[in-house]
Amino acid sequence: MSKSIGTGVSQAREAGMFGEFGGSYVPEDLQHVLAKIAEAFDRYKDDPEFNKELRGYMKDYVGRANPLTFAKNLTEQVGGAKIYLKREDLNHTGAHKINNTIGQILLAKRLGAKRIIAETGAGQHGVATATVAALFGLPCTIYMGKYDTERQALNVFRMELLGAQVVPVEKGQGRLKDAVDVALEDLVKNHESTFYLLGSAVGPHPYPTMVRHFQSIISEESKAQILEKEGRLPAAVVACVGGGSNAIGAFAHYIDEPDVRLIGVEPAEAASIAEGVPAVIHGFKCYALVDENNQPKPTYSIAAGLDYPGVGPEHSYLKASGRGEYVTVTGKEALDAFLTLSKVEGIIPALESSHAVAYAMKLAKTLPKNESIIVNLSGRGDKDVEQVFEMLHKQ
Ligand SMILES: *Cc1c(COP(=O)(O)O)cnc(C)c1O
């Protein structure tokens, strides 16, 4: 029997509503296309054949299950609760994003898609999408703000190596938001042939629910692993939050375990939950950083993957309902954690994940030694080494 990846807990009931958050605030022609994707997702998520294929790729291509590593040296240095690292950094392509792109492309194939499109900001989701498009032999167009293509030239080249066409988007400010707009226009125009592979637990229904489903393998594995190692559940699960996909995947199987604290860590420089207000952006309702005209505000985090003015609707709901805790960490604290983990554990974390590590270090000190904390190490830091070099040598 092939089990389904994902659980039903706290999933959106009505058209992707999480309390007042989520939903689908889009024009009617797009609504029809999204309904078709939602229907396919509902049909296949519990389909044994679909799940057998998904599990196969997760194992033999992504390299799952990845380990839950006890960070012994870090734990000793910090003093307090045991710190465990869920090693999404060890996946093929170096982060959690591949879990979602494999899941969605299998669905796209079931829908008969002949072509894949995606948006990307820093390029990480673009690379994960180009990777699976290559694997499944589907042509792939990645929309990327022109400004971002210039900042991330190497990721553009990486996507091109993988056979994708990268289209620089000049309209608006040439940023992620503009790339999303153009991708949606493409989808509406070409929906018969095209599947839009969205990169985080954001956007209109069914994307937040679907992305969470494919990412929830993180907590499915970590729960079994911590029970095996510790014989009990962790005191807390800590994950960084950009759009919220790695965090919701890391939380999913613990949401119904009231004794496990769920802690999302945002960059202080782009704290959608901590400083945002409920608003509709990019076709769904969430906590968002908006200006007086309700337009998303530009943000700046040292971790490009966390630089998003909104957050997934389920995180918005977990915050509003009190089940989740959301905290902030500064770029400076994240950089210190990046350096510490590299030095004491021999693991160079992504700058995004370093935000979670930074908070876990603060939290561990306050908890007894017999408790444990799981930190979701969403990605590896190879991509960030040059940026950290510049940050250290600038001062
Ligand atoms: C993209 C990315 C993130 C942020 O995205 P979420 O959807 O919030 O998970 C975090 N860590 C890494 C390594 C990333 O590549």
XYZ file of C-alpha atoms and ligand atoms in Angstrom:
410
model
C 0.000 0.000 0.000
C 1.277 3.453 -0.899
C 0.304 5.917 1.726
C -0.697 9.427 0.820
C 1.853 12.093 1.618
C 0.154 14.608 3.856
C -2.563 14.689 6.434
C -5.972 16.202 6.527
C -5.415 18.151 9.714
C -6.512 21.777 9.608
C -6.847 21.674 5.847
C -8.963 24.288 4.203
C -12.591 23.252 4.265
C -14.398 25.652 1.971
C -12.520 26.574 -1.181
C -9.268 26.913 0.639
C -10.387 29.030 3.593
C -8.300 28.928 6.764
C -10.565 30.886 9.101
C -10.865 34.263 7.401
C -7.650 33.712 5.423
C -6.908 32.155 2.051
C -9.621 31.825 -0.563
C -9.352 32.757 -4.187
C -9.713 36.409 -5.114
C -9.100 36.194 -8.843
C -10.955 37.022 -12.093
C -13.492 34.511 -13.297
C -11.489 33.067 -16.204
C -8.631 32.262 -13.836
C -11.117 30.844 -11.325
C -12.110 28.186 -13.857
C -8.508 27.134 -14.424
C -7.825 26.930 -10.691
C -10.968 24.856 -10.169
C -9.649 22.322 -12.655
C -6.350 22.057 -10.760
C -8.187 21.781 -7.426
C -10.314 18.969 -8.778
C -7.293 17.048 -10.065
C -5.495 17.498 -6.763
C -8.493 16.170 -4.839
C -8.749 13.212 -7.154
C -5.083 12.188 -7.070
C -3.849 13.035 -3.579
C -5.174 9.745 -2.192
C -4.754 7.735 -5.379
C -2.523 4.681 -4.711
C -0.865 4.783 -8.160
C -0.137 8.499 -7.882
C 1.319 8.093 -4.406
C 3.402 5.105 -5.407
C 4.977 7.159 -8.160
C 5.459 10.169 -5.862
C 7.067 8.040 -3.130
C 9.360 6.482 -5.733
C 10.710 9.852 -6.904
C 11.027 11.096 -3.326
C 13.215 8.134 -2.505
C 15.283 7.558 -5.626
C 15.555 11.081 -7.058
C 15.250 13.471 -4.095
C 17.058 11.117 -1.708
C 14.417 10.858 1.021
C 14.073 10.078 3.824
C 16.712 12.617 4.834
C 18.142 12.351 8.370
C 17.155 14.036 11.615
C 20.617 14.946 12.910
C 21.309 15.575 16.591
C 23.425 18.764 16.703
C 25.499 17.625 19.660
C 28.164 20.312 19.547
C 25.680 23.131 19.090
C 23.559 21.759 21.936
C 26.585 21.681 24.251
C 27.644 25.168 23.268
C 24.167 26.644 23.777
C 23.256 24.662 26.917
C 19.652 23.526 27.397
C 17.300 21.497 25.214
C 18.679 19.120 22.572
C 18.731 20.647 19.110
C 17.869 18.346 16.195
C 18.194 19.363 12.544
C 15.777 18.069 9.889
C 18.085 17.851 6.901
C 16.191 19.247 3.911
C 19.593 20.639 2.870
C 20.548 17.109 1.834
C 17.808 16.792 -0.792
C 18.722 16.845 -4.479
C 19.055 20.553 -5.462
C 19.784 21.424 -1.838
C 16.486 22.488 -0.316
C 12.890 21.531 0.451
C 11.524 23.122 -2.746
C 11.996 19.914 -4.763
C 9.341 18.111 -2.629
C 6.722 20.465 -4.014
C 7.933 20.619 -7.617
C 7.980 16.811 -7.929
C 4.456 16.581 -6.502
C 3.042 19.290 -8.743
C 4.682 18.049 -11.938
C 3.236 14.568 -11.373
C -0.155 16.226 -11.111
C 0.550 18.300 -14.242
C 1.255 15.084 -16.135
C -2.035 13.583 -14.955
C -3.759 16.728 -16.237
C -2.117 16.205 -19.637
C -0.002 19.381 -19.461
C 2.417 19.859 -22.368
C 4.250 22.788 -20.849
C 5.265 24.047 -17.388
C 5.499 27.670 -16.282
C 6.635 29.133 -12.970
C 7.599 32.380 -11.306
C 10.802 32.878 -9.405
C 12.274 35.645 -7.267
C 15.792 34.767 -6.261
C 15.779 31.807 -8.635
C 15.570 28.896 -6.194
C 12.045 27.853 -7.133
C 12.925 28.401 -10.793
C 15.822 25.980 -10.467
C 13.686 23.369 -8.654
C 11.030 23.680 -11.375
C 13.520 23.543 -14.258
C 14.973 20.422 -12.620
C 11.722 18.464 -12.618
C 10.748 19.753 -16.075
C 14.038 18.309 -17.349
C 13.344 15.045 -15.538
C 9.920 14.698 -17.116
C 10.912 16.067 -20.521
C 8.473 18.987 -20.484
C 9.307 22.420 -21.920
C 9.522 25.002 -19.166
C 9.244 28.788 -19.073
C 10.336 30.641 -15.956
C 9.190 34.234 -15.430
C 11.608 36.304 -13.433
C 11.663 40.052 -12.784
C 14.303 41.738 -14.927
C 15.900 43.276 -11.846
C 16.124 39.784 -10.285
C 17.649 38.231 -13.424
C 20.458 40.763 -13.157
C 21.038 40.138 -9.438
C 20.870 36.350 -9.859
C 22.663 35.807 -13.158
C 24.125 32.474 -12.059
C 20.698 31.027 -11.201
C 19.451 32.155 -14.623
C 22.314 30.221 -16.195
C 21.544 27.204 -13.997
C 17.933 27.158 -15.211
C 19.145 27.460 -18.808
C 21.539 24.540 -18.294
C 18.512 22.545 -17.180
C 16.795 23.407 -20.456
C 14.375 26.073 -19.230
C 13.642 29.341 -20.953
C 13.975 32.282 -18.556
C 11.857 35.296 -19.476
C 12.908 38.586 -17.840
C 9.802 40.575 -16.898
C 10.245 44.292 -17.432
C 6.825 45.564 -16.491
C 6.175 47.162 -13.116
C 9.275 47.132 -10.977
C 10.709 44.025 -12.603
C 10.357 42.043 -9.358
C 8.689 38.847 -8.138
C 5.202 40.344 -8.033
C 5.429 41.339 -11.703
C 6.704 37.874 -12.633
C 3.649 36.329 -10.875
C 1.293 38.636 -12.815
C 2.814 37.663 -16.171
C 2.800 33.950 -15.267
C -0.910 34.170 -14.411
C -1.656 35.917 -17.716
C 0.180 33.119 -19.524
C -1.832 30.523 -17.587
C -5.169 32.089 -18.446
C -4.219 32.324 -22.123
C -2.702 28.827 -22.433
C -4.494 26.789 -19.771
C -5.314 23.959 -22.176
C -1.636 23.100 -22.552
C 0.023 24.695 -19.541
C 0.441 23.966 -15.831
C 1.495 26.765 -13.474
C 3.837 25.291 -10.855
C 3.705 27.703 -7.901
C 6.588 27.785 -5.438
C 5.285 28.362 -1.909
C 2.242 27.823 0.302
C 0.723 31.056 -0.996
C -1.543 32.243 -3.810
C -5.196 31.419 -4.477
C -6.757 28.027 -3.674
C -5.732 25.224 -4.244
C -2.034 26.181 -4.089
C -1.630 26.662 -0.295
C -3.348 23.337 0.400
C -1.523 21.510 -2.370
C 1.932 22.832 -1.491
C 1.394 21.979 2.173
C 0.345 18.483 1.190
C 3.537 17.826 -0.764
C 5.763 19.469 1.875
C 4.176 17.649 4.818
C 6.482 14.703 4.177
C 8.999 16.743 6.222
C 7.026 16.363 9.460
C 5.810 12.880 8.591
C 9.447 11.804 8.615
C 10.621 13.969 11.512
C 7.854 12.725 13.809
C 8.790 9.080 13.289
C 12.494 9.961 13.617
C 12.202 11.921 16.870
C 10.012 9.212 18.417
C 12.657 6.673 17.524
C 15.513 8.761 18.929
C 13.872 10.373 21.968
C 10.812 8.225 22.619
C 8.724 11.409 22.881
C 7.640 14.384 20.829
C 9.744 17.551 20.679
C 8.933 20.583 22.821
C 8.993 22.742 19.696
C 9.406 22.690 15.932
C 11.130 25.777 14.553
C 11.188 26.809 10.883
C 11.850 29.951 8.858
C 8.920 31.580 7.089
C 9.027 33.255 3.701
C 5.839 32.261 1.913
C 5.659 29.476 4.474
C 6.071 26.200 2.579
C 8.943 24.622 4.499
C 7.403 25.746 7.800
C 3.926 24.364 7.050
C 5.521 21.096 5.907
C 7.579 20.956 9.097
C 4.488 21.710 11.255
C 1.750 19.681 9.514
C 1.958 16.423 11.462
C 2.293 18.244 14.803
C -0.673 20.610 14.460
C -2.877 18.108 16.299
C -0.269 17.628 19.055
C -1.074 20.517 21.414
C 2.074 20.001 23.519
C 4.377 20.688 20.577
C 5.012 24.411 20.075
C 5.048 25.476 16.422
C 7.363 28.431 15.920
C 7.726 30.287 12.638
C 10.684 32.632 12.308
C 10.452 35.666 10.053
C 13.226 38.065 9.152
C 12.750 41.288 11.156
C 13.217 43.120 7.832
C 10.241 41.370 6.141
C 7.954 40.363 9.025
C 4.590 39.845 7.333
C 2.959 38.173 10.333
C 4.592 40.147 13.120
C 4.019 43.548 11.515
C 1.457 42.961 8.773
C -2.305 43.385 8.685
C -4.958 41.131 7.119
C -5.132 42.051 3.423
C -5.776 40.495 0.021
C -2.613 40.286 -2.095
C -1.780 38.046 -5.046
C -5.259 36.536 -5.037
C -5.599 35.417 -1.404
C -6.063 36.862 2.078
C -3.219 36.794 4.585
C -1.181 38.950 6.913
C 0.739 41.246 4.626
C 2.956 44.293 4.640
C 0.959 46.781 2.580
C 1.077 50.519 1.990
C -1.837 52.956 2.411
C -3.219 51.850 -0.996
C -3.209 48.176 0.094
C -0.328 47.435 -2.296
C 2.434 45.031 -1.160
C 5.414 46.948 0.223
C 8.961 46.281 -0.975
C 10.941 44.330 1.655
C 14.586 43.521 2.093
C 15.963 40.457 3.862
C 19.541 39.154 3.570
C 17.864 35.828 2.739
C 16.293 36.273 -0.706
C 13.925 33.345 -0.124
C 12.312 35.118 2.847
C 11.794 38.381 1.031
C 8.046 38.238 0.487
C 5.522 40.824 1.762
C 2.819 38.238 2.489
C 2.615 34.783 4.061
C 0.624 31.613 3.510
C -3.011 31.684 4.674
C -2.597 28.692 6.972
C 0.191 30.463 8.879
C -2.055 33.516 9.093
C -4.706 31.279 10.611
C -2.296 29.499 12.992
C -1.202 32.927 14.198
C -4.741 34.296 14.586
C -5.933 31.144 16.380
C -2.929 31.113 18.702
C -1.791 27.599 17.684
C 1.366 28.923 16.035
C 3.910 31.358 17.442
C 5.652 33.740 15.072
C 8.827 35.538 16.022
C 11.460 37.617 14.259
C 15.220 37.399 13.975
C 17.454 40.098 12.476
C 19.777 39.592 9.534
C 22.706 40.031 11.900
C 21.469 37.246 14.221
C 20.898 34.967 11.222
C 24.414 35.639 9.960
C 25.855 34.773 13.388
C 23.893 31.499 13.393
C 25.134 30.759 9.839
C 28.726 31.125 11.048
C 28.159 29.168 14.263
C 26.478 26.154 12.670
C 29.151 26.016 9.970
C 31.943 26.095 12.542
C 30.617 23.783 15.242
C 28.658 21.209 13.207
C 30.319 21.324 9.780
C 26.981 22.185 8.188
C 26.693 25.396 6.162
C 23.001 26.354 6.293
C 21.075 28.518 3.820
C 20.683 32.088 5.097
C 16.927 31.446 5.193
C 17.365 28.410 7.453
C 19.885 30.354 9.560
C 16.973 32.451 10.839
C 15.414 29.292 12.319
C 18.755 28.181 13.754
C 19.233 31.608 15.385
C 15.880 31.433 17.143
C 16.327 27.789 18.162
C 19.584 28.743 19.891
C 17.768 31.385 21.944
C 14.923 28.994 22.749
C 17.083 25.992 23.677
C 18.722 27.967 26.496
C 15.350 28.464 28.167
C 14.336 24.773 28.092
C 15.499 21.820 30.228
C 18.164 19.417 28.933
C 15.761 16.486 28.610
C 13.555 18.338 26.104
C 14.246 18.535 22.386
C 13.708 21.049 19.594
C 13.511 20.246 15.890
C 14.871 22.915 13.554
C 13.910 22.545 9.926
C 17.111 23.100 7.971
C 15.298 24.139 4.808
C 18.374 24.346 2.603
C 22.131 24.317 2.272
C 24.197 27.472 2.233
C 26.408 26.885 -0.788
C 24.330 29.424 -2.717
C 25.004 32.038 -0.021
C 28.750 31.680 0.469
C 29.667 34.506 -1.905
C 27.116 36.870 -0.338
C 28.367 36.097 3.168
C 31.941 36.686 1.986
C 30.926 40.146 0.803
C 29.000 40.910 4.000
C 31.989 39.967 6.167
C 34.519 41.880 4.116
C 32.478 45.020 3.662
C 32.753 46.095 7.304
C 12.639 29.389 -0.801
C 13.304 29.055 0.470
C 12.737 29.382 1.728
C 11.484 30.182 1.881
O 10.343 29.652 1.324
P 9.187 28.997 2.188
O 8.102 28.788 1.208
O 8.827 29.970 3.276
O 9.709 27.733 2.751
C 13.387 28.961 2.872
N 14.549 28.285 2.815
C 15.123 27.977 1.638
C 16.409 27.218 1.649
C 14.527 28.334 0.429
O 15.095 28.003 -0.731
